[in-house]
Tab-separated table of C-alpha atoms and ligand atoms in Angstrom:
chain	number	residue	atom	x	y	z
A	1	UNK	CA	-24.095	-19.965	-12.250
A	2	UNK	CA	-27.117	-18.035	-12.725
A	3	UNK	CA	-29.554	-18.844	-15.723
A	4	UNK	CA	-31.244	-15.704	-15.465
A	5	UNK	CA	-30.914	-13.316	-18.561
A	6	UNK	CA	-29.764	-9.074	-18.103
A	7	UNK	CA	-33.783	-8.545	-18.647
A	8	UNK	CA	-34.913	-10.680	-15.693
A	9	UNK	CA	-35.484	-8.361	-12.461
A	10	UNK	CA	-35.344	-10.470	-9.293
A	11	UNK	CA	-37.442	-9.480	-6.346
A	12	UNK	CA	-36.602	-11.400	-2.782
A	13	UNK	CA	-39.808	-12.063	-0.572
A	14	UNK	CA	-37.757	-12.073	3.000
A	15	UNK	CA	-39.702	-14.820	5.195
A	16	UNK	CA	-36.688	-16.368	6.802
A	17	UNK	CA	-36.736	-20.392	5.582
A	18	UNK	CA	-39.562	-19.489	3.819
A	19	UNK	CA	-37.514	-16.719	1.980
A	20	UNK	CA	-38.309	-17.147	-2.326
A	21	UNK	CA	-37.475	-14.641	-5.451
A	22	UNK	CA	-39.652	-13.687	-7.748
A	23	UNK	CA	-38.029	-13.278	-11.069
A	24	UNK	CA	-39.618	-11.045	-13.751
A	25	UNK	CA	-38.925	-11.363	-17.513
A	26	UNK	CA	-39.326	-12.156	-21.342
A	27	UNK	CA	-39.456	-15.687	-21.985
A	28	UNK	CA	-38.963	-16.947	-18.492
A	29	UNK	CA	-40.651	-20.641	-19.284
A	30	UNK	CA	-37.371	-21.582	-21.366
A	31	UNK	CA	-35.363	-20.805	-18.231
A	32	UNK	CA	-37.759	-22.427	-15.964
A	33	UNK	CA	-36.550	-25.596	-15.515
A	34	UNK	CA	-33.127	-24.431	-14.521
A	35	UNK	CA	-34.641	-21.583	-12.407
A	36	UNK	CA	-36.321	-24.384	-10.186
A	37	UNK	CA	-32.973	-26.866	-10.112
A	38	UNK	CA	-30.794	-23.880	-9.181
A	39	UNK	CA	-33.095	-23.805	-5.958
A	40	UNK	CA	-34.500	-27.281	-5.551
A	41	UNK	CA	-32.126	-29.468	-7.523
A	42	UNK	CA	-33.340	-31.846	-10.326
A	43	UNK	CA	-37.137	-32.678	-8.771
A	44	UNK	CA	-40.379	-34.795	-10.851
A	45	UNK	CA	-42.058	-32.200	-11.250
A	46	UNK	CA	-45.858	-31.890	-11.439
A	47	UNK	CA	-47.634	-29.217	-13.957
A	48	UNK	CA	-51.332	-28.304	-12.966
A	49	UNK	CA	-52.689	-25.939	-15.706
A	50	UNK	CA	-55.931	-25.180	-17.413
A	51	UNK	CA	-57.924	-26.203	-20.300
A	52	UNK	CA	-56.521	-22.688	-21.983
A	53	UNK	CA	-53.384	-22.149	-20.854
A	54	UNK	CA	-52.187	-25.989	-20.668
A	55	UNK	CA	-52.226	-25.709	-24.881
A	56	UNK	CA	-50.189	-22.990	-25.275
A	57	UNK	CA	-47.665	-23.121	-22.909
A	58	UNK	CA	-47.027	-26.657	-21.292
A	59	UNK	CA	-45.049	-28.746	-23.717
A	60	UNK	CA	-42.595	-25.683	-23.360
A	61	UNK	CA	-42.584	-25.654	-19.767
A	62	UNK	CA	-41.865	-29.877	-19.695
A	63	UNK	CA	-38.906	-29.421	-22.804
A	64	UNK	CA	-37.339	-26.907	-20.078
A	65	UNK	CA	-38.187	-29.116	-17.118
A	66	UNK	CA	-36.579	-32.269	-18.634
A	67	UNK	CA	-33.445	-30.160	-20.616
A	68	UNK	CA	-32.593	-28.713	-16.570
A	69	UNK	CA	-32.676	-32.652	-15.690
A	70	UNK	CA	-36.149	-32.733	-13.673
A	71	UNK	CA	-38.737	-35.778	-14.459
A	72	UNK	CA	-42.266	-35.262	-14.556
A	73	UNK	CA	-45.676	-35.057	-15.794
A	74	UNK	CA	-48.853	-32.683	-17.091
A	75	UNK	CA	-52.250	-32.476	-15.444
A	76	UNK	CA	-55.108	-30.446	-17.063
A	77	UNK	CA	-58.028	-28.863	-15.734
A	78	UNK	CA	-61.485	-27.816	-16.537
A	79	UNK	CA	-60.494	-23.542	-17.009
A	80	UNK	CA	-62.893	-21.168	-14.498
A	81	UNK	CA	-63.290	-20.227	-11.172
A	82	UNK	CA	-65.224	-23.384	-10.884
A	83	UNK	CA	-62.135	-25.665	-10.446
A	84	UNK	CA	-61.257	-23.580	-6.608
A	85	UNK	CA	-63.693	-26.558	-5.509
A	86	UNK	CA	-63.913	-29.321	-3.392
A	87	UNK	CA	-64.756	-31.435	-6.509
A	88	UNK	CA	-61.720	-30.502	-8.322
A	89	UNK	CA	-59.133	-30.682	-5.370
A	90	UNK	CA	-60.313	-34.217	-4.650
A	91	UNK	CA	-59.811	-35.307	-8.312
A	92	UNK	CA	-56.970	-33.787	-8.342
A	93	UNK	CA	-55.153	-34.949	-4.919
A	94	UNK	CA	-56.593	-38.685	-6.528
A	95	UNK	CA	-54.892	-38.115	-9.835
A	96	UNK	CA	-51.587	-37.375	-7.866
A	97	UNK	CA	-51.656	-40.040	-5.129
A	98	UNK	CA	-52.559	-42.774	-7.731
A	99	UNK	CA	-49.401	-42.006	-9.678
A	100	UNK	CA	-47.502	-42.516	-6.062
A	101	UNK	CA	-46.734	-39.134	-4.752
A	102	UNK	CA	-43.903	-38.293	-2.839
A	103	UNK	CA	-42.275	-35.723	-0.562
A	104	UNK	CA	-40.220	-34.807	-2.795
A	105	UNK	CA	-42.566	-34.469	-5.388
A	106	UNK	CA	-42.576	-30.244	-6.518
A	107	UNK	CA	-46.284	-29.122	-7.695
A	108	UNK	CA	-45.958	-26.346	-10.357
A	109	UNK	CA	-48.586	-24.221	-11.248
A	110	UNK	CA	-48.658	-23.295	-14.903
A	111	UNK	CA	-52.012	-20.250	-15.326
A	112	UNK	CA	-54.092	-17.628	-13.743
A	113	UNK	CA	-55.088	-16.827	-10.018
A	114	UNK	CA	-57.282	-19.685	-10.136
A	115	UNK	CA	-54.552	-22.779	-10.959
A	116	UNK	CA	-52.356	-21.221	-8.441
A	117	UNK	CA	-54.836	-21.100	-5.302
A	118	UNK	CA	-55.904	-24.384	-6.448
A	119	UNK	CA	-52.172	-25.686	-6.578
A	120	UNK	CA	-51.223	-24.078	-4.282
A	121	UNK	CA	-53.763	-25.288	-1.429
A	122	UNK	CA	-53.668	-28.943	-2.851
A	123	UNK	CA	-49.481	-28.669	-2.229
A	124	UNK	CA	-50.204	-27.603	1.752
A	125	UNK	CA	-52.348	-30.627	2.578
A	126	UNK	CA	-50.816	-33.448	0.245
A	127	UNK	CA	-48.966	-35.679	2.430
A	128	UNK	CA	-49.204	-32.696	4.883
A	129	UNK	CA	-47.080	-30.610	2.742
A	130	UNK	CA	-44.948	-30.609	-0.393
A	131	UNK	CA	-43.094	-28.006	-2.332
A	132	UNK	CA	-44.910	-25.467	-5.008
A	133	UNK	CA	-43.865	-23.229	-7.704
A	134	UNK	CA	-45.707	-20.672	-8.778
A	135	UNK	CA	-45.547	-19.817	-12.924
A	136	UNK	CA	-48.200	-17.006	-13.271
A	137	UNK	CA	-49.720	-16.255	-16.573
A	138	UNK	CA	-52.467	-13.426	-16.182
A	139	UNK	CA	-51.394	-10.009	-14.826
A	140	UNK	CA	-53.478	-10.562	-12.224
A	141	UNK	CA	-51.772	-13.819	-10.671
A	142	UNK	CA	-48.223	-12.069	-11.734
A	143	UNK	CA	-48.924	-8.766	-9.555
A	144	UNK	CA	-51.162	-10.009	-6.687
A	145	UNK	CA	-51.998	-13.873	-6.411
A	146	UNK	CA	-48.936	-16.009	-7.198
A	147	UNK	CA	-47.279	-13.989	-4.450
A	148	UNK	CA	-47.527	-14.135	-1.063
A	149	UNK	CA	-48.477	-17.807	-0.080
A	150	UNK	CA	-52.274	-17.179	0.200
A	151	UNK	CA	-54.013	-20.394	-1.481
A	152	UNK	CA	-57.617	-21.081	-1.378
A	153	UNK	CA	-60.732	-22.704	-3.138
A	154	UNK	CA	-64.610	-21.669	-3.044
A	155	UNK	CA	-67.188	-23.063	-0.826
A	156	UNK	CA	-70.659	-22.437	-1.513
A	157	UNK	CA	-70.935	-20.024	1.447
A	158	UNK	CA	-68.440	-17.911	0.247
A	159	UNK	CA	-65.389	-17.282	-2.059
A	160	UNK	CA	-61.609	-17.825	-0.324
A	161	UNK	CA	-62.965	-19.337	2.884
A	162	UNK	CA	-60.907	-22.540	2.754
A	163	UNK	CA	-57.576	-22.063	1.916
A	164	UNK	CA	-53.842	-22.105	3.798
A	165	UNK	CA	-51.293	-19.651	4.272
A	166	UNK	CA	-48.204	-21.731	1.860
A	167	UNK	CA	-45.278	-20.078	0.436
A	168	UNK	CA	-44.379	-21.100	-3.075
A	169	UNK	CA	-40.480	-22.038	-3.658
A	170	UNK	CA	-40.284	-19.480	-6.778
A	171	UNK	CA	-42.452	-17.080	-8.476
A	172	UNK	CA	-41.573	-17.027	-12.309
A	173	UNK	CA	-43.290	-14.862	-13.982
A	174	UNK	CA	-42.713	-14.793	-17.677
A	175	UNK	CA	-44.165	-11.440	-19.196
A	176	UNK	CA	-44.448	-12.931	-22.718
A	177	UNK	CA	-47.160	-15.573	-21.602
A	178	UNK	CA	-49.352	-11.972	-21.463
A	179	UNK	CA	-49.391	-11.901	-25.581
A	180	UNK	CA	-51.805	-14.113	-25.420
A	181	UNK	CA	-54.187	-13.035	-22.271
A	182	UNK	CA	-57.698	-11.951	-23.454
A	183	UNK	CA	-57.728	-7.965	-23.469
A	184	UNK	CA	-60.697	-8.212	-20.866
A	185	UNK	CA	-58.597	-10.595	-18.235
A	186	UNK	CA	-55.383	-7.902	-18.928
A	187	UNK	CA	-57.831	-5.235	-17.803
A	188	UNK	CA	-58.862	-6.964	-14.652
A	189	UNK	CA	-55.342	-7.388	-14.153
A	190	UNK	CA	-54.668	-4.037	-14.745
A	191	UNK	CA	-57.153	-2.609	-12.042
A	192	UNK	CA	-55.275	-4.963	-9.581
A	193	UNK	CA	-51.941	-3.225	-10.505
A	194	UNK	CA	-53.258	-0.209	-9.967
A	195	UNK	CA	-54.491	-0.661	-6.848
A	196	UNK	CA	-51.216	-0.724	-5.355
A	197	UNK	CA	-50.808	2.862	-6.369
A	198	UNK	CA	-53.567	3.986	-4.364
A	199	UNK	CA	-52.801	2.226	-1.476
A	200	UNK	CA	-49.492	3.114	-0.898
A	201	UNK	CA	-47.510	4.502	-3.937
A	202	UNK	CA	-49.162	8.430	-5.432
A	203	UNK	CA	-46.046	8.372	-7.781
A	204	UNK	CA	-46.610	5.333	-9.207
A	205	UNK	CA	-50.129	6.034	-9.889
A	206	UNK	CA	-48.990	9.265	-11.423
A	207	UNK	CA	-46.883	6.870	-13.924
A	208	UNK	CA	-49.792	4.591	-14.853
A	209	UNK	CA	-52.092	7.317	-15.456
A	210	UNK	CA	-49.432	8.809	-18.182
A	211	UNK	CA	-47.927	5.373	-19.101
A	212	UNK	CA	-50.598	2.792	-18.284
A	213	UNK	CA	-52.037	2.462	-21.581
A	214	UNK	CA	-49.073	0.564	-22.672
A	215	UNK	CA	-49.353	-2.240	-20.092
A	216	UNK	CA	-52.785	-2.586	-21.478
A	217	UNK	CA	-51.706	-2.100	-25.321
A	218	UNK	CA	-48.708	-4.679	-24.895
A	219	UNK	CA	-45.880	-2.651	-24.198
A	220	UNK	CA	-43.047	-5.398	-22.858
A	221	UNK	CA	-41.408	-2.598	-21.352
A	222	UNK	CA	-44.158	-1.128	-19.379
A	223	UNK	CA	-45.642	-4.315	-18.313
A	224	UNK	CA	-42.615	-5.432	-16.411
A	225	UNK	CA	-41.892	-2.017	-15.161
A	226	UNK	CA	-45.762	-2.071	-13.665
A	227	UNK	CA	-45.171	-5.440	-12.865
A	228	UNK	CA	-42.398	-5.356	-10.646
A	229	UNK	CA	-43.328	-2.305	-8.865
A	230	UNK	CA	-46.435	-4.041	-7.945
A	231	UNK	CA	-44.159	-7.077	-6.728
A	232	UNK	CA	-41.937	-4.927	-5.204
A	233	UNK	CA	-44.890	-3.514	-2.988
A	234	UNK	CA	-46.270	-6.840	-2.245
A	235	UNK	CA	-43.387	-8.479	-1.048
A	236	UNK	CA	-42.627	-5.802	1.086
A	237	UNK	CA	-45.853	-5.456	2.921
A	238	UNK	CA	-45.627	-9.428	2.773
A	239	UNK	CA	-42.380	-9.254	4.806
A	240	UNK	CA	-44.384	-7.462	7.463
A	241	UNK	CA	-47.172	-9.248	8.079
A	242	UNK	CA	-47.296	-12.533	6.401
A	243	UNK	CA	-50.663	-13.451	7.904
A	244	UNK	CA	-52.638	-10.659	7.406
A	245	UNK	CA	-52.949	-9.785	11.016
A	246	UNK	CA	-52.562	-5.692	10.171
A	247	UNK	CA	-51.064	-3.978	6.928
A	248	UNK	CA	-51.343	-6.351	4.925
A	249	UNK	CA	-55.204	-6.256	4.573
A	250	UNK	CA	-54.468	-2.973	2.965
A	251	UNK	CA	-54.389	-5.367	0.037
A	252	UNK	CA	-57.725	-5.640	0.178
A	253	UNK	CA	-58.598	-2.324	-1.266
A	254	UNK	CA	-61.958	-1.796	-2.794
A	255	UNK	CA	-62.538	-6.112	-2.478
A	256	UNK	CA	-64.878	-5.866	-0.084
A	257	UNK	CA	-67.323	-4.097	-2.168
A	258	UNK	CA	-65.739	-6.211	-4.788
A	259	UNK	CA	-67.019	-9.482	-3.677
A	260	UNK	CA	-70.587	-8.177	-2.418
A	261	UNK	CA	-70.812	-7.270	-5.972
A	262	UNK	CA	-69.499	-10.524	-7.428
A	263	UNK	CA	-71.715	-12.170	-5.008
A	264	UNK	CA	-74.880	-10.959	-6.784
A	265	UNK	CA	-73.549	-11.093	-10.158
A	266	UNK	CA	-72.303	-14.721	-10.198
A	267	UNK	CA	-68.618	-15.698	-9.323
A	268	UNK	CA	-66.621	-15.266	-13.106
A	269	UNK	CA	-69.949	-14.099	-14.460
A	270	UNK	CA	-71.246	-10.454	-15.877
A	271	UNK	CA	-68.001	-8.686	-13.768
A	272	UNK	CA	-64.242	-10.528	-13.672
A	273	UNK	CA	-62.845	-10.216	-10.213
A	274	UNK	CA	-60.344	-7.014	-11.229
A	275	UNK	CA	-63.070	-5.147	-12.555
A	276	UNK	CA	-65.035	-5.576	-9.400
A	277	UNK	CA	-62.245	-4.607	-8.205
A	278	UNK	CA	-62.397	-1.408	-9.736
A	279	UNK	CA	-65.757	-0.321	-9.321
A	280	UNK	CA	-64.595	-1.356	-5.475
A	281	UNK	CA	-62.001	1.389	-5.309
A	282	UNK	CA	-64.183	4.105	-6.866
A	283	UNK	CA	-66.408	2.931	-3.827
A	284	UNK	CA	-63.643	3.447	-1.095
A	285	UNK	CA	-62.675	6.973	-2.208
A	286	UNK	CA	-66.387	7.858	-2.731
A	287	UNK	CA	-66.897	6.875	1.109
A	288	UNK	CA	-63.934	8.178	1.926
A	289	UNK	CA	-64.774	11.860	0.425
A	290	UNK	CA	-68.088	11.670	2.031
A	291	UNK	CA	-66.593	10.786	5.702
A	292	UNK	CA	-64.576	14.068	4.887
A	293	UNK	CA	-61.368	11.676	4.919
A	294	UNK	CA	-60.113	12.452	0.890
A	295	UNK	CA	-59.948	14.971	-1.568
A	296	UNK	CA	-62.770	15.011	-4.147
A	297	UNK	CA	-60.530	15.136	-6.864
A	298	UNK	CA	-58.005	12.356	-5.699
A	299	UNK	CA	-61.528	10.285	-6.273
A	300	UNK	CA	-62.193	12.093	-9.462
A	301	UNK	CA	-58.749	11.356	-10.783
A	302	UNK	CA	-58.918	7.493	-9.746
A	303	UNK	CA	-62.358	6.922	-11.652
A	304	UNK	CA	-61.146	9.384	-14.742
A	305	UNK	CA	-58.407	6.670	-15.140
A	306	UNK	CA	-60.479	3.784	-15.108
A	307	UNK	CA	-62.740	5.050	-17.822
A	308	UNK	CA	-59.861	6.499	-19.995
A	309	UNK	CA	-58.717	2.587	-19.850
A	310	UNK	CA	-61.747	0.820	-20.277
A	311	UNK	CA	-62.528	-0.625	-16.803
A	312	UNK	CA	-66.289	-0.001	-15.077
A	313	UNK	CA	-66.416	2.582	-13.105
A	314	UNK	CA	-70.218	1.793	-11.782
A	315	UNK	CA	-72.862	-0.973	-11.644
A	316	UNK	CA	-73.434	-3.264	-14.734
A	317	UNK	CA	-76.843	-3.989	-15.036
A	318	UNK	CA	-78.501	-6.693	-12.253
A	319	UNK	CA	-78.649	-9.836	-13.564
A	320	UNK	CA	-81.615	-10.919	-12.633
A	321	UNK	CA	-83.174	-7.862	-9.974
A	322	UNK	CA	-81.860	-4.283	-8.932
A	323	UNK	CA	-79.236	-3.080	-6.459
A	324	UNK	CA	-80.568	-3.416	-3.085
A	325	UNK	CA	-77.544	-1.639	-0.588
A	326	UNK	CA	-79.292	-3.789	2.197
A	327	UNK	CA	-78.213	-6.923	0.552
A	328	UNK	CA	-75.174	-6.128	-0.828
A	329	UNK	CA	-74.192	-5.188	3.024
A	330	UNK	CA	-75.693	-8.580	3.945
A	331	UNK	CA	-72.956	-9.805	1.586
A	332	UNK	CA	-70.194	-7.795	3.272
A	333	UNK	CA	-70.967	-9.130	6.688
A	334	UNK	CA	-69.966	-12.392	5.720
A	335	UNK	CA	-66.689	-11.221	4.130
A	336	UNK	CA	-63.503	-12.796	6.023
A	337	UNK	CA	-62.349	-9.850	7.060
A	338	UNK	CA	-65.394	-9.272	9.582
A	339	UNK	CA	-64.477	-8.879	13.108
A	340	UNK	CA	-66.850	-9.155	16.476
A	341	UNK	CA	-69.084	-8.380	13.830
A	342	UNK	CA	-68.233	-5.368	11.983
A	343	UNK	CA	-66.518	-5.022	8.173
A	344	UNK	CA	-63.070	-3.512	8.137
A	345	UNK	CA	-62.513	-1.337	5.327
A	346	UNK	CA	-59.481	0.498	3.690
A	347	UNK	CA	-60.421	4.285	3.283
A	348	UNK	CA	-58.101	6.533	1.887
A	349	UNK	CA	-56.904	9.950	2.923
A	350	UNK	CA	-55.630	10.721	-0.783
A	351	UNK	CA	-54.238	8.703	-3.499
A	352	UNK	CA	-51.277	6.807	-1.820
A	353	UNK	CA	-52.208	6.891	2.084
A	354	UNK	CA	-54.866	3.746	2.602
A	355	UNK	CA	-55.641	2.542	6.320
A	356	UNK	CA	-57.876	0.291	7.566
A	357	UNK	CA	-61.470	1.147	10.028
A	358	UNK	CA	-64.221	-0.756	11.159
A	359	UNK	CA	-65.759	2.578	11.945
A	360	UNK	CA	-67.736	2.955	8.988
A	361	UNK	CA	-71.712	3.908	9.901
A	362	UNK	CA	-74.600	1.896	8.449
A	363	UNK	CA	-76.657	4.904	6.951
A	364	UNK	CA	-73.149	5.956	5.163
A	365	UNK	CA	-73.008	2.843	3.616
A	366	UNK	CA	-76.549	2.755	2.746
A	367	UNK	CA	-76.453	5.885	1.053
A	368	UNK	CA	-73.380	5.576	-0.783
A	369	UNK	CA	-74.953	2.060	-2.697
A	370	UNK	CA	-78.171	3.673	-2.877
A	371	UNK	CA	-76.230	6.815	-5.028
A	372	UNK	CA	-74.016	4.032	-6.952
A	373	UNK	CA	-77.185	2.133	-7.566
A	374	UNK	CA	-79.087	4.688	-9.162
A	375	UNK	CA	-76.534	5.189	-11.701
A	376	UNK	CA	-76.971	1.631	-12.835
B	1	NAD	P1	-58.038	-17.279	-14.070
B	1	NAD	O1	-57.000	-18.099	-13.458
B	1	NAD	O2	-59.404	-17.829	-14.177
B	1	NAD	O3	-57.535	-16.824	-15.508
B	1	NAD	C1	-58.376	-16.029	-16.296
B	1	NAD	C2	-58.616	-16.668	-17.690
B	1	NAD	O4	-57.467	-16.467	-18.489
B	1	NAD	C3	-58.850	-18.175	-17.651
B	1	NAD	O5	-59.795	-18.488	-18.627
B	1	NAD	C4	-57.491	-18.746	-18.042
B	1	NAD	O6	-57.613	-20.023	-18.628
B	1	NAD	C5	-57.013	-17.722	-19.019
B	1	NAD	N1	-55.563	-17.573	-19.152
B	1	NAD	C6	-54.668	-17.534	-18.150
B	1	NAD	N2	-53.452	-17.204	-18.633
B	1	NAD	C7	-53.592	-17.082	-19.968
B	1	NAD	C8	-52.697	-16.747	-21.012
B	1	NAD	N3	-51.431	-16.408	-20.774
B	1	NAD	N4	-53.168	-16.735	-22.280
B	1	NAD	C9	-54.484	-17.013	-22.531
B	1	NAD	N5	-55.396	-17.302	-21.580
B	1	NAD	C10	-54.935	-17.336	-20.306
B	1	NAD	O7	-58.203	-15.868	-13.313
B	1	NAD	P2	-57.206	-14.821	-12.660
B	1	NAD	O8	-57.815	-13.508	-12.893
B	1	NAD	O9	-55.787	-15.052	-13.063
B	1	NAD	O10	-57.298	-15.191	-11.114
B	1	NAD	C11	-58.512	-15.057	-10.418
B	1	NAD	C12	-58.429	-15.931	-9.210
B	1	NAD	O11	-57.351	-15.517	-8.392
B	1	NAD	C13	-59.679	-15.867	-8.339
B	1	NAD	O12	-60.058	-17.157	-7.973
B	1	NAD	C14	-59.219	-15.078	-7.116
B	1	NAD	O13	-59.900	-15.443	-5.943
B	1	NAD	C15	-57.774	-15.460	-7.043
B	1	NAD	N6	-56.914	-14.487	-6.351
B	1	NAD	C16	-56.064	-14.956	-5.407
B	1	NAD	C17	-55.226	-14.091	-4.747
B	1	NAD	C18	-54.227	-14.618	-3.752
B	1	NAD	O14	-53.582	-13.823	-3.082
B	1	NAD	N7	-54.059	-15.919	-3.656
B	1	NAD	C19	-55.235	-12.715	-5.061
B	1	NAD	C20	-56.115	-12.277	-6.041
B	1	NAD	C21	-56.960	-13.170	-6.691
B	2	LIG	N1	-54.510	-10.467	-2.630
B	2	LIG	C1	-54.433	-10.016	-1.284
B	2	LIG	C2	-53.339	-10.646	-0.507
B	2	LIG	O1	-52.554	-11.391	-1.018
B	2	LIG	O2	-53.254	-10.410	0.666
């Protein structure tokens, strides 16, 4: 019998025997334990969480865990972006071996985008591969990063460039862990959740820009309306191309400019990833008016919204020098998504219809940093 409460929505990602819901609600951590036994039966059960979210939410977690029958234990880490390192993975696949690890063995991440990748990636290559669960707590791990199976940590030549494809067994998301997200990390979330609006969905846009306030102001409702639209989306493009070998790279809207600006600015430093993110998309329907692709209102409505919410809309100050477009393309070229040498990029025709081009010209590009620099 189902443990799942008339508020939970359930969304299936379809990947054959790799096939996992995602299940969407109030409160969801009470009803974890059970979610995981009606799936994997009664596991030990491994929480990896952070220095701020293992506090608040993981002696609730481990009462559910052991009241659904499962054994298990807690392992904190050091909070940041820092942790996606070799460092930390190697401390933490020690910590976990020591205490004899075995296949059966189900890793559970418990916190943002970054406990997930991490958790995620050290589940793939543990005794070449055991079980994850994914237990997002920022909006941006509960509409983007928890699903989807992409894991990852840093290396110092770039960010994301060791990592697996690894499908987690479950995605719970529990909306009330957001109560207690910083209002700047919701906002980063936010511009993620967005971003699937102007990829693919103009209606849905349309609804944030009347209703999208109230994801930000703490509006249950909202938030898991916005949350499992975005789900909805990902799983679906997901479905198609699990590997990111075509649409799904349309996922990647506005982060390449994202993480040429991150780049400069420090990794977690003067911009969070989202509102990169953000000032990313205002990029890709700038370029895309000027290539004659968009309307020049669809881009004036997408950076009227970010402002009327609070997220950047241009360049924060340099930390240290100014804007220079020639490095900030240096910084693109060694983005993943290069290919025989040239960036792809998603361009827009409107709000709603992305696609993906590696026909964008060098002088375009030039100019269009050169414009967004000056505003700095
Ligand atoms: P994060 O994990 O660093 O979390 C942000 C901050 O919020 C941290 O300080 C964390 O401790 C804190 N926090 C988390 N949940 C909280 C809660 N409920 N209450 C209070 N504090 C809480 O960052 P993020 O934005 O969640 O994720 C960013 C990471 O995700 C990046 O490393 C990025 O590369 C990765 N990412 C991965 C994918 C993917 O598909 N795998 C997609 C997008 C981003
Ligand atoms: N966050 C982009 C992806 O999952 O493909």
């Amino acid at each position: 019998m189902s443990q799942v409460s008339e508020t939970t929505r359930t969304i299936r990602v379809d990947l054959g025997d790799r096939s996992y819901d995602i299940a969407i609600g109030p409160d969801l951590l009470d009803q974890a334990g059970a979610l995981i036994a009606e799936r994997l039966g009664e596991r030990h059960v491994v929480i990896i969480t952070d220095s701020n979210v293992g506090p608040l939410y993981a002696e609730r977690l481990e009462e559910s865990l052991a009241k659904a029958g499962h054994t298990g234990r807690t392992i904190q880490i050091e909070a940041g972006e820092q942790s996606k390192s070799f460092i930390y993975l190697e401390s933490l696949l020690d910590d976990l071996l020591s205490e004899g690890l075995e296949r059966g063995t189900v890793l559970l991440a418990l916190g943002g985008g970054v406990i997930g990748d991490l958790t995620g990636f050290t589940a793939s290559i543990a005794l070449r591969g055991i079980e994850f669960v994914q237990i997002p707590t920022t909006l941006l791990a509960q509409v983007d990063s928890s699903v989807g199976g992409k894991t990852a940590i840093n290396s110092p030549h770039g960010k994301n460039l060791i990592g697996t494809f690894y499908q987690p067994r479950v995605v719970i998301a529990d909306t009330s862990t957001l109560t207690t997200l910083p209002p700047r990390e919701l906002g980063a979330g936010y511009a993620e959740t967005v971003k699937y609006g102007l990829l693919g969905d103009a209606e849905f846009f349309e609804w944030l820009e009347q209703d999208g306030t109230g994801v930000l102001s703490g509006n249950a409702g909202i938030q898991t309306r916005a949350i499992v639209r975005a789900c909805e989306m990902k799983a679906e493009i997901v479905n198609q191309d699990e590997r990111e070998t075509g649409r799904r790279a349309l996922l990647n809207l506005g982060h390449t400019f994202a993480h040429a600006l991150e780049a400069e600015t420090g990794f977690g430093g003067t911009l969070l990833h989202g509102e990169a993110v953000a000032i990313g998309m205002v990029l890709a329907f700038d370029l895309s008016v000027t290539l004659g692709l968009c309307p020049a209102e669809d881009a004036a409505r997408v950076r009227a919204h970010f402002e009327a919410v609070g997220l950047p809309t241009t360049l924060p100050s340099h930390p240290s020098d100014k804007w220079d477009a020639q490095t900030l393309i240096e910084h693109m070229s060694r983005d993943k998504k290069v290919q025989a040498g040239r960036t792809t990029f998603v361009l827009v025709r409107g709000i709603g219809d992305s696609f993906l081009t590696n026909e964008v010209g060098h002088a375009d590009l030039v100019q269009l940093l050169d414009n967004m620099a000056a505003t700095a």
